[in-house]
XYZ file of C-alpha atoms in Angstrom:
697
model
C -49.723 26.415 0.163
C -52.897 25.525 1.217
C -55.449 28.415 1.939
C -55.360 29.063 5.975
C -58.020 26.652 7.800
C -60.747 28.810 10.201
C -59.188 30.156 13.076
C -61.144 29.714 15.780
C -62.037 26.621 18.487
C -64.608 28.392 20.120
C -66.088 31.834 19.965
C -64.164 34.560 21.509
C -67.242 35.457 23.907
C -66.573 31.650 25.070
C -63.076 31.838 25.723
C -63.335 35.181 27.803
C -66.057 33.834 29.882
C -63.955 30.449 30.319
C -61.134 33.136 31.387
C -63.250 35.187 33.651
C -64.308 32.309 35.741
C -61.025 30.660 36.424
C -59.797 34.213 37.657
C -60.660 36.537 40.774
C -62.394 40.056 39.631
C -59.341 42.140 38.797
C -58.665 45.986 37.140
C -58.182 45.874 33.662
C -54.772 45.107 32.500
C -52.268 48.095 32.164
C -51.227 48.537 28.815
C -49.141 45.177 27.870
C -47.668 46.590 24.958
C -48.256 45.097 21.524
C -46.493 42.344 20.258
C -46.680 41.207 16.474
C -47.724 37.769 15.377
C -44.568 35.546 14.996
C -43.415 33.237 12.941
C -41.455 29.926 14.216
C -37.912 30.395 14.084
C -35.670 27.390 12.951
C -35.059 26.509 16.416
C -38.412 26.779 17.612
C -39.543 24.649 14.444
C -37.159 22.013 14.855
C -38.154 21.789 18.585
C -41.581 21.627 17.903
C -41.637 19.064 15.173
C -39.213 16.638 17.339
C -41.487 17.235 20.811
C -44.951 16.997 18.900
C -43.898 14.403 16.309
C -40.747 13.013 16.894
C -38.640 13.825 14.359
C -35.395 14.205 15.150
C -32.711 16.085 13.106
C -32.782 19.701 11.696
C -36.016 20.215 9.510
C -35.207 23.709 9.100
C -31.619 23.502 8.428
C -32.385 24.455 4.520
C -34.692 27.475 5.578
C -33.299 31.324 5.301
C -31.389 32.368 8.143
C -33.723 34.193 11.150
C -33.011 37.682 11.599
C -32.609 39.264 14.658
C -33.073 42.043 16.789
C -32.120 43.434 19.633
C -30.097 40.194 20.038
C -33.011 37.764 19.800
C -34.567 35.884 16.720
C -38.228 35.440 17.839
C -39.375 38.646 17.479
C -42.355 39.450 15.391
C -41.134 42.174 14.302
C -37.638 41.315 12.698
C -38.846 37.744 11.539
C -39.288 38.268 7.562
C -41.301 35.768 5.680
C -40.208 35.231 1.863
C -40.984 33.430 -1.031
C -38.248 31.125 -0.219
C -39.725 30.082 3.121
C -42.732 29.431 1.841
C -40.828 26.927 -0.500
C -39.107 25.411 1.906
C -41.770 24.826 4.478
C -43.793 22.914 1.792
C -40.670 20.720 1.060
C -40.418 19.795 4.687
C -43.989 19.685 5.487
C -43.828 16.640 2.472
C -40.531 15.260 3.879
C -41.635 15.201 7.564
C -45.149 13.694 6.798
C -43.738 11.178 4.394
C -41.497 10.179 7.221
C -44.109 9.927 10.017
C -46.904 8.365 8.073
C -44.446 5.651 6.234
C -45.967 1.947 6.819
C -42.770 -0.161 8.750
C -40.534 -1.893 6.623
C -41.247 0.177 3.331
C -38.220 2.593 2.392
C -39.165 5.193 -0.179
C -37.900 4.315 -3.553
C -37.996 5.909 -6.951
C -37.538 4.633 -10.359
C -35.430 6.975 -12.499
C -36.365 6.707 -16.446
C -33.235 6.853 -18.085
C -34.152 9.670 -20.535
C -34.320 11.706 -17.546
C -30.375 11.239 -17.425
C -28.498 14.079 -19.412
C -25.439 13.103 -20.946
C -23.037 13.861 -23.981
C -23.172 12.527 -27.522
C -20.885 9.646 -26.454
C -23.935 8.066 -24.680
C -26.311 6.740 -26.588
C -29.898 5.780 -26.273
C -31.375 2.249 -27.706
C -34.571 1.435 -26.788
C -34.869 1.888 -22.816
C -30.715 1.362 -22.308
C -28.006 3.909 -22.878
C -24.958 2.661 -24.282
C -21.569 4.563 -22.976
C -19.086 4.143 -25.893
C -16.435 6.207 -24.072
C -15.612 7.149 -20.626
C -17.931 9.602 -19.765
C -21.065 10.125 -17.365
C -24.509 10.369 -17.223
C -26.401 13.040 -14.767
C -29.519 12.922 -12.691
C -31.002 15.603 -10.587
C -32.578 13.807 -6.871
C -34.141 14.569 -4.110
C -33.019 12.728 -0.568
C -36.091 13.589 1.593
C -33.913 13.240 4.968
C -30.232 12.461 5.740
C -29.434 8.937 5.233
C -28.221 5.862 3.448
C -30.149 5.351 0.121
C -29.660 2.008 -2.126
C -28.464 2.518 -5.600
C -29.924 -0.110 -7.770
C -29.016 -0.283 -11.190
C -29.290 -2.915 -14.077
C -26.228 -2.852 -16.138
C -24.343 -5.024 -18.600
C -21.159 -4.758 -20.985
C -19.513 -5.435 -24.350
C -16.460 -6.628 -22.984
C -13.370 -6.055 -24.564
C -9.279 -6.169 -23.558
C -7.874 -7.429 -20.107
C -10.659 -6.152 -17.751
C -14.360 -5.970 -16.867
C -16.435 -3.138 -17.546
C -16.255 -0.781 -14.227
C -18.933 1.239 -13.461
C -18.817 4.305 -10.955
C -21.618 5.505 -8.818
C -20.919 9.091 -7.228
C -22.950 11.831 -5.989
C -22.108 15.481 -6.737
C -18.868 15.978 -7.390
C -17.487 12.646 -5.516
C -17.324 9.146 -6.718
C -18.550 7.075 -3.586
C -18.384 3.619 -5.445
C -16.503 1.625 -8.132
C -18.516 -1.839 -9.555
C -17.002 -4.614 -11.475
C -19.627 -5.361 -14.124
C -18.436 -8.748 -15.854
C -21.818 -9.931 -17.122
C -23.121 -9.727 -21.007
C -26.784 -9.336 -20.212
C -28.703 -7.355 -18.014
C -27.847 -8.077 -14.371
C -28.682 -6.455 -10.964
C -25.779 -4.381 -9.137
C -26.640 -2.720 -5.457
C -24.612 -0.114 -3.964
C -24.809 2.624 -1.230
C -24.198 6.234 -0.513
C -24.917 8.445 2.259
C -25.696 11.966 2.385
C -27.368 14.715 3.595
C -30.856 15.787 2.820
C -31.878 18.342 -0.209
C -30.866 18.183 -4.091
C -28.031 16.299 -5.424
C -26.520 15.133 -8.833
C -26.452 11.129 -9.220
C -23.402 10.373 -11.393
C -23.333 6.990 -13.437
C -19.719 6.972 -15.245
C -17.980 4.326 -17.521
C -14.477 4.294 -15.857
C -12.647 2.522 -18.029
C -13.241 2.755 -22.120
C -10.892 0.263 -24.198
C -10.796 0.395 -27.977
C -8.033 -1.613 -30.124
C -9.496 -1.196 -33.810
C -6.675 -3.215 -35.306
C -7.900 -5.944 -33.790
C -11.525 -5.188 -33.642
C -11.897 -4.881 -29.753
C -14.145 -2.214 -28.121
C -15.468 -2.261 -24.345
C -18.464 -0.524 -23.898
C -20.898 -0.524 -21.082
C -24.996 -0.239 -21.298
C -27.336 0.863 -18.537
C -30.592 -0.990 -18.284
C -32.634 0.766 -15.424
C -31.803 2.481 -12.157
C -33.460 2.916 -9.005
C -32.838 5.010 -5.778
C -34.306 3.567 -2.502
C -33.945 4.652 1.104
C -32.823 6.061 3.415
C -32.517 2.448 4.593
C -32.718 3.410 8.094
C -36.729 3.701 7.287
C -36.715 -0.239 6.478
C -36.915 -0.545 10.158
C -40.235 -0.645 12.195
C -41.203 3.151 12.199
C -41.483 4.284 15.804
C -42.716 7.753 13.950
C -45.795 5.729 12.626
C -46.585 4.511 16.283
C -46.395 7.853 17.776
C -48.885 9.311 15.406
C -50.979 6.598 14.174
C -52.878 5.786 17.350
C -55.540 3.470 16.622
C -56.049 1.116 14.203
C -56.765 1.805 10.465
C -58.747 -1.205 9.291
C -59.068 -1.507 5.500
C -61.999 -3.766 5.305
C -64.032 -1.307 7.912
C -64.489 2.101 6.465
C -66.356 3.416 9.285
C -63.744 2.460 11.569
C -61.061 3.818 9.899
C -63.008 7.383 9.653
C -63.562 7.150 13.237
C -59.442 6.398 13.497
C -58.569 9.107 11.355
C -60.606 11.474 13.262
C -58.999 10.562 16.672
C -55.389 10.972 14.830
C -56.060 14.327 13.160
C -57.966 16.109 16.363
C -55.053 14.949 18.380
C -52.009 15.940 16.210
C -54.034 19.056 15.293
C -54.571 20.141 19.373
C -50.834 19.977 19.296
C -49.467 21.268 16.272
C -52.113 24.637 16.607
C -51.482 24.514 20.245
C -54.784 24.538 21.044
C -58.243 22.060 20.062
C -59.535 22.180 16.324
C -62.733 23.966 15.442
C -65.244 21.563 13.974
C -65.197 22.931 10.362
C -61.086 22.735 10.658
C -61.368 19.338 11.402
C -63.720 18.476 8.720
C -61.400 20.333 6.237
C -58.768 17.872 7.320
C -60.988 15.079 6.745
C -61.718 15.901 3.403
C -57.863 16.272 2.195
C -57.655 12.522 4.319
C -60.214 11.545 1.796
C -58.837 13.150 -1.201
C -55.685 11.743 -0.149
C -56.867 8.196 0.177
C -58.606 8.348 -3.224
C -55.794 9.049 -5.223
C -53.737 6.650 -3.762
C -53.172 3.789 -6.448
C -54.079 1.289 -3.504
C -56.707 3.511 -1.766
C -54.254 3.358 1.463
C -55.109 5.597 4.323
C -51.675 6.817 5.305
C -51.917 8.255 1.880
C -54.602 10.396 3.181
C -52.993 11.144 6.707
C -50.052 12.146 5.011
C -51.897 14.745 2.723
C -53.634 16.183 5.928
C -50.538 16.231 8.059
C -48.828 18.422 5.015
C -51.754 20.763 5.313
C -51.237 20.955 9.012
C -47.262 21.812 9.071
C -48.336 24.488 6.274
C -50.983 26.309 8.012
C -50.424 30.027 9.561
C -51.775 28.324 13.006
C -48.806 26.048 13.021
C -46.055 28.123 11.340
C -47.108 31.207 13.474
C -47.604 31.653 17.271
C -51.168 33.155 16.777
C -52.527 35.636 19.210
C -55.607 37.539 18.088
C -57.495 40.718 19.066
C -61.348 40.870 19.044
C -60.490 44.454 17.477
C -57.596 45.119 15.702
C -57.900 48.605 15.209
C -58.616 48.908 19.255
C -55.536 49.500 21.521
C -57.702 48.022 24.732
C -55.812 45.546 26.788
C -57.090 42.188 27.243
C -55.901 38.879 28.679
C -54.315 36.173 26.233
C -56.871 33.606 25.602
C -55.638 30.238 27.961
C -53.957 28.569 24.889
C -52.325 31.518 23.367
C -50.642 32.096 27.243
C -49.649 28.050 27.166
C -47.894 28.557 23.817
C -46.355 31.644 25.304
C -45.284 29.982 28.335
C -43.967 26.934 26.412
C -41.965 28.736 23.465
C -40.207 30.731 26.278
C -39.318 27.961 28.391
C -39.020 25.328 26.494
C -38.712 26.713 22.477
C -41.218 24.229 21.541
C -45.062 23.964 21.926
C -47.131 23.292 24.952
C -47.536 19.628 25.679
C -50.716 17.556 26.685
C -50.617 18.714 30.059
C -50.023 22.258 29.933
C -52.873 21.977 27.005
C -55.149 20.263 29.787
C -54.355 22.942 32.338
C -55.222 25.573 29.569
C -58.790 23.729 28.413
C -59.668 23.692 32.535
C -58.520 27.318 33.424
C -55.804 26.894 35.862
C -53.432 28.981 33.699
C -55.573 32.265 35.103
C -54.900 31.493 38.291
C -51.457 32.719 39.809
C -50.903 29.438 41.606
C -51.985 27.210 38.512
C -49.427 29.655 36.577
C -46.755 29.151 39.025
C -47.186 25.235 39.230
C -46.964 24.669 35.304
C -43.899 26.854 35.646
C -41.994 24.647 37.889
C -43.043 21.303 35.932
C -41.704 23.013 33.004
C -38.544 24.229 34.322
C -37.884 20.378 35.820
C -38.487 18.945 32.521
C -35.006 18.364 29.952
C -36.618 20.372 27.518
C -35.911 23.751 29.729
C -32.247 23.058 28.519
C -33.484 25.750 25.599
C -33.173 28.347 28.254
C -29.451 27.924 27.592
C -29.533 26.653 24.327
C -31.638 29.341 23.089
C -32.035 32.289 25.517
C -28.402 32.177 26.987
C -26.660 31.419 24.127
C -28.509 34.458 22.293
C -28.283 36.822 25.487
C -24.378 36.059 26.137
C -23.561 35.333 22.167
C -22.188 31.893 23.290
C -22.504 30.756 19.849
C -19.689 32.622 18.428
C -17.226 30.495 19.596
C -18.095 28.785 16.470
C -17.221 31.025 14.226
C -14.002 32.210 15.981
C -10.784 31.732 13.786
C -7.654 32.265 15.789
C -4.625 32.279 13.527
C -3.385 28.749 12.747
C -0.099 29.571 12.532
C 0.119 31.908 15.490
C -2.114 29.699 17.749
C -1.524 26.154 16.606
C -2.833 25.010 20.138
C -6.445 25.950 19.024
C -7.882 22.571 17.790
C -11.511 21.949 16.949
C -11.374 19.319 19.812
C -10.225 22.162 22.106
C -12.915 24.619 20.508
C -15.651 22.151 21.210
C -14.235 21.456 25.043
C -14.407 25.376 25.416
C -17.591 25.644 24.185
C -18.888 22.854 26.353
C -17.262 24.164 29.179
C -19.046 27.467 29.033
C -22.573 25.243 28.279
C -22.319 23.191 31.352
C -21.312 26.274 33.611
C -24.020 28.631 32.421
C -26.732 25.542 33.065
C -25.711 26.131 36.792
C -27.589 29.248 36.840
C -30.977 28.094 35.664
C -33.457 25.913 37.845
C -33.280 22.134 37.640
C -30.233 22.285 34.716
C -26.573 21.995 34.741
C -24.757 19.654 36.976
C -26.239 21.033 40.012
C -30.113 20.722 38.987
C -31.034 22.841 42.251
C -34.701 24.051 41.985
C -33.822 27.493 41.698
C -30.198 28.033 40.157
C -26.970 29.478 41.327
C -27.079 33.865 42.437
C -26.952 35.380 39.241
C -24.099 37.217 40.657
C -21.917 33.964 40.775
C -22.179 34.347 36.874
C -18.539 36.474 37.136
C -17.566 35.512 40.673
C -17.550 31.794 40.422
C -14.305 30.095 41.874
C -15.442 27.018 39.679
C -16.100 25.735 36.325
C -16.203 22.331 34.351
C -13.845 20.951 31.876
C -12.140 18.178 31.020
C -8.396 17.213 30.600
C -8.014 19.527 27.358
C -10.007 22.432 29.618
C -7.294 22.086 32.318
C -4.491 22.065 30.214
C -5.401 25.102 28.429
C -5.890 26.533 32.072
C -2.906 25.218 33.678
C -4.818 23.302 35.975
C -3.628 20.256 37.192
C -6.776 18.301 38.153
C -8.700 17.188 35.580
C -8.336 13.715 33.087
C -9.749 12.151 30.389
C -12.473 13.673 28.199
C -15.393 13.589 30.955
C -16.197 17.118 31.910
C -16.185 17.600 35.992
C -16.066 20.639 38.105
C -12.630 22.386 38.228
C -11.690 24.706 40.950
C -10.054 28.028 40.253
C -8.454 28.766 43.354
C -5.154 30.300 42.765
C -5.940 31.613 39.360
C -7.144 35.025 38.353
C -9.906 33.545 36.572
C -13.533 33.924 37.768
C -17.230 33.134 36.419
C -17.915 33.713 32.514
C -15.812 36.501 32.117
C -12.268 34.572 31.796
C -13.479 31.518 30.292
C -11.676 30.693 26.922
C -14.605 30.463 24.417
C -15.755 33.986 25.526
C -11.940 35.547 25.325
C -11.633 33.935 22.196
C -14.694 34.712 20.436
C -14.238 38.832 21.449
C -10.606 38.788 20.234
C -9.367 39.170 16.804
C -7.068 36.055 14.978
C -3.915 37.071 15.736
C -4.488 39.232 18.631
C -6.297 40.128 21.459
C -8.957 43.034 21.732
C -9.918 45.008 24.675
C -12.293 47.160 22.723
C -14.869 44.203 21.990
C -13.993 42.611 25.154
C -15.173 45.438 26.973
C -18.008 46.193 24.254
C -19.451 42.425 25.300
C -19.474 43.303 29.300
C -21.056 46.683 28.384
C -24.203 45.162 25.839
C -24.412 41.773 27.111
C -23.796 42.360 30.751
C -25.079 45.727 31.957
C -27.190 46.893 28.663
C -25.210 50.042 28.451
C -24.207 50.025 24.891
C -21.287 52.793 24.291
C -22.183 55.175 21.425
C -21.255 54.396 18.018
C -17.676 55.447 16.737
C -17.804 58.871 15.008
C -17.656 58.382 11.244
C -14.572 57.830 9.088
C -12.433 56.954 12.342
C -9.959 54.262 12.014
C -9.402 52.162 14.490
C -5.777 51.465 14.004
C -3.622 50.291 16.863
C -0.830 48.579 15.350
C -0.102 45.035 14.528
C 1.627 42.628 16.928
C 5.445 43.423 16.845
C 4.899 47.091 15.929
C 6.298 48.629 19.469
C 5.107 48.640 23.054
C 2.060 46.405 24.222
C -1.598 46.931 23.415
C -2.172 48.708 26.121
C 0.397 51.403 25.219
C -1.079 51.534 21.711
C -4.900 51.904 22.572
C -3.538 54.317 25.160
C -1.934 56.528 22.272
C -5.173 56.186 20.375
C -7.177 57.277 23.345
C -5.286 60.824 23.329
C -7.468 61.651 20.286
C -10.757 63.772 21.664
C -13.039 62.061 19.252
C -12.085 58.669 20.407
C -12.118 59.355 24.175
C -15.510 58.947 24.745
C -16.098 55.491 23.131
C -13.021 54.113 24.746
C -13.026 55.474 28.069
C -16.067 53.270 28.569
C -15.056 49.998 26.961
C -11.198 49.933 26.985
C -10.734 49.596 31.066
C -12.662 46.904 31.133
C -11.276 45.144 28.396
C -7.526 45.687 29.386
C -8.557 44.133 33.056
C -8.855 41.031 30.475
C -5.266 41.292 28.794
C -3.818 38.936 31.072
C -5.387 36.211 28.679
C -4.379 36.027 25.368
C -6.345 35.832 22.114
C -7.607 31.842 22.771
C -7.734 32.641 26.519
C -4.492 31.539 27.809
C -3.037 33.133 31.166
C -0.470 35.360 30.246
C 1.891 38.082 32.084
C 3.623 39.264 29.149
C 2.975 40.850 25.648
C 5.382 41.917 23.227
C 7.890 40.830 25.583
C 6.487 43.418 28.099
C 4.236 43.199 31.614
C 0.906 42.916 31.189
C -0.702 45.687 33.118
C -4.204 44.460 34.290
C -5.235 47.314 36.582
C -8.185 50.048 36.012
C -11.022 51.795 37.048
C -14.509 52.083 36.170
C -16.187 55.798 35.165
C -17.814 55.712 38.927
C -14.333 55.961 40.047
C -14.144 52.240 41.292
C -10.876 50.726 40.673
C -9.707 47.192 40.196
C -6.052 45.112 39.862
C -7.313 42.309 37.459
C -9.961 40.596 35.891
C -11.121 38.838 39.088
C -11.637 42.303 41.092
C -13.252 43.516 37.898
C -15.858 40.650 38.200
C -16.552 41.296 41.356
C -17.318 45.015 40.899
C -19.842 43.898 37.951
C -21.241 41.665 40.158
C -22.163 44.381 42.553
C -23.556 46.530 39.574
C -27.106 46.909 39.677
C -27.247 47.002 35.950
C -26.545 43.433 36.082
C -30.010 42.357 37.502
C -31.438 44.720 35.397
C -30.165 43.987 32.246
C -30.803 40.281 32.990
C -34.469 41.277 33.385
C -34.331 43.231 30.080
C -33.374 40.163 28.018
C -35.508 37.988 29.336
C -38.197 40.179 28.797
C -37.471 40.777 25.269
C -37.213 36.875 24.749
C -39.925 35.793 26.861
C -42.707 38.555 25.598
C -41.493 39.182 21.999
C -40.473 42.532 21.985
C -38.246 45.058 23.260
C -39.155 47.057 26.362
C -39.934 50.407 25.572
C -40.202 53.522 27.808
C -43.370 52.465 29.237
C -41.880 49.603 30.520
C -39.547 50.491 32.814
C -41.950 50.268 35.788
C -42.271 46.680 35.062
C -38.493 45.967 35.189
C -38.111 47.753 38.234
C -40.836 45.711 39.527
C -38.898 42.701 38.083
C -35.656 43.391 39.982
C -37.395 44.377 43.122
C -38.806 40.770 42.967
C -35.434 39.514 42.260
C -33.493 41.697 45.358
C -36.642 40.355 47.437
C -35.785 36.930 46.826
C -32.579 34.652 46.398
C -31.619 36.446 43.638
C -31.729 34.087 41.148
C -32.770 33.990 37.469
C -35.784 32.068 38.706
C -37.198 34.987 40.557
C -36.855 36.829 37.297
C -38.577 34.119 35.349
C -41.491 33.570 38.054
C -41.879 37.507 38.688
C -42.265 37.839 34.478
C -44.164 34.969 33.801
C -46.648 36.735 36.197
C -46.749 39.815 34.936
C -49.149 41.728 32.727
C -47.124 42.116 29.905
C -46.652 38.260 29.829
C -49.956 37.384 30.238
C -51.920 40.213 28.249
C -52.042 41.996 24.992
C -53.355 44.387 22.886
C -53.385 45.137 19.216
C -51.005 47.667 17.724
C -52.816 50.487 16.031
C -53.069 50.488 12.185
C -50.704 53.243 12.168
C -47.915 51.411 13.162
C -45.281 50.271 11.164
C -45.940 46.646 12.264
C -49.272 46.845 10.395
C -47.140 46.128 6.765
C -45.054 43.326 7.885
C -45.907 39.904 6.569
C -47.205 38.727 9.869
C -49.396 41.591 9.948
C -50.464 40.624 6.592
C -51.388 36.856 7.957
C -52.882 37.977 10.857
C -55.657 39.818 9.251
C -56.033 36.639 6.907
C -56.675 34.600 9.822
C -59.862 36.732 10.792
């Protein structure tokens, strides 16, 4: 990994002056809390690479999974940095830079020396060839730089004997992809194709039809003469990534114009990747790498220089980390984020990605220091399709929407739960939740629906499969459209099949898990942990009585009652839906009882009435504020932040009671726009991120 590049765009004093010129005189900000330096999560890495360089797919899929804290994977206190991360970052940087700088029509290729192949004693080297004297294989490790289709070009021939010609097999890992007939008796070229995911694979060359008749002196053998891997063949088309990255001409015969163009390219891409302008010494370092890469290329291609410089940027801590710095790391004095740091905090909150040029321009002009300028950029960003990250990343973690992907209902007991139903239920929930974010969803309203309707809405979105699962008759085909829930006991998110399935066991429902989800995710009131050595055995289906009756018996134990009195009444209201979310009226042949009461005495008859009570609960908007704060600011709110949460909820109540009201108030808050250093005694001082922070000074 290259050494960290110099960190400052302009002196901190100049940034502070720019900030003060753009603001009215204000009292020193209240303590905004300390936010640990954060590396990019896998989602943020992929979205940043896609938005800045246009590289689609999931470059981070081979990275180690991100740690989570307080339900989110973007908190610096829990995002570890391991040697494996660095290895994967380097591999990804090399592949991305090669893709971006590849000239049109020039696929990657690798000639494999036959001496690299491993094989048994039945494969005999002869000069530059390998002779396969019996049915066996030779193996070589190859690295596919990206997903796609690859061309295997080989030269082979046979010592022909018997009724058939030589049969050669080409396979990747454990499979056999292609069988090639080789009638030739002199080296002849053969070409086949394989498709697979990026990463390390085993390429297998096999002799499939050995023949030997010693009585007649007949012996069929295969001879491999050369081997080459080319591709992905998709790269042979014009390279749109290069056209996006290389924004000027790189004339081979004019070194001065070539360097001027390289400077322009690196200055622009560096500003986007580092989320701020490059300092002069940073640009000079990248240009030295450009010169080095070009000089080491056998053709002296400027593309090789750009590739090396881009690799260095993708490995820099200024790209891999969301850098926010303090003048004095030992001082807890609050200070405003720099304009560029604030732009990055805003863009990773709304888009899970880097600031675009419009946002960076606004930061450069000092507009983000004004309430009006910050609000204007927030509205613009929320109207952008990239704001779907608020659903796919924030809401998916807040509401545990991804759990449906890991649910495994028993196939014997629930044969109706097919892969297509899983996909349809996940799609239903995503489309529904999107309606509560401004500019997203089917409604695409400027501010989104009121938060209470997340629980009380009498509609959902579905295709024919969802409608059939819910017993509705108004949808046909695979296209999703709005479905009315009138006449049913379903209301809002609480009774959707994805949630009900995810919070069940493979063979039965779980009122405990369903109730716990409501308390933790919607009300931010987690139940106390179970006492040690307590076994939650409520009996299996068929053991007698409904699940409610078995739970009631369990709750009679004093040690269990304190926890279950919180969770179980809520979960039992959802017993009108089975373990894959279908409506039901009986359990174990007995009527299902969905009545209950909350601890404050409010009673409900079923899930629909419970949803109405929860929608009126003051803990709902406060919990949403707490989740947004954690995700956007990058730390969990502590005791000193309770007043801030009060202010967010007050803005929500005074407005239209939408998530937009919470988002706008949060972005304008001192906690979002300011920071302070963590005292050296803090536990965060020894985290990998803190070590990086000290190295950036």
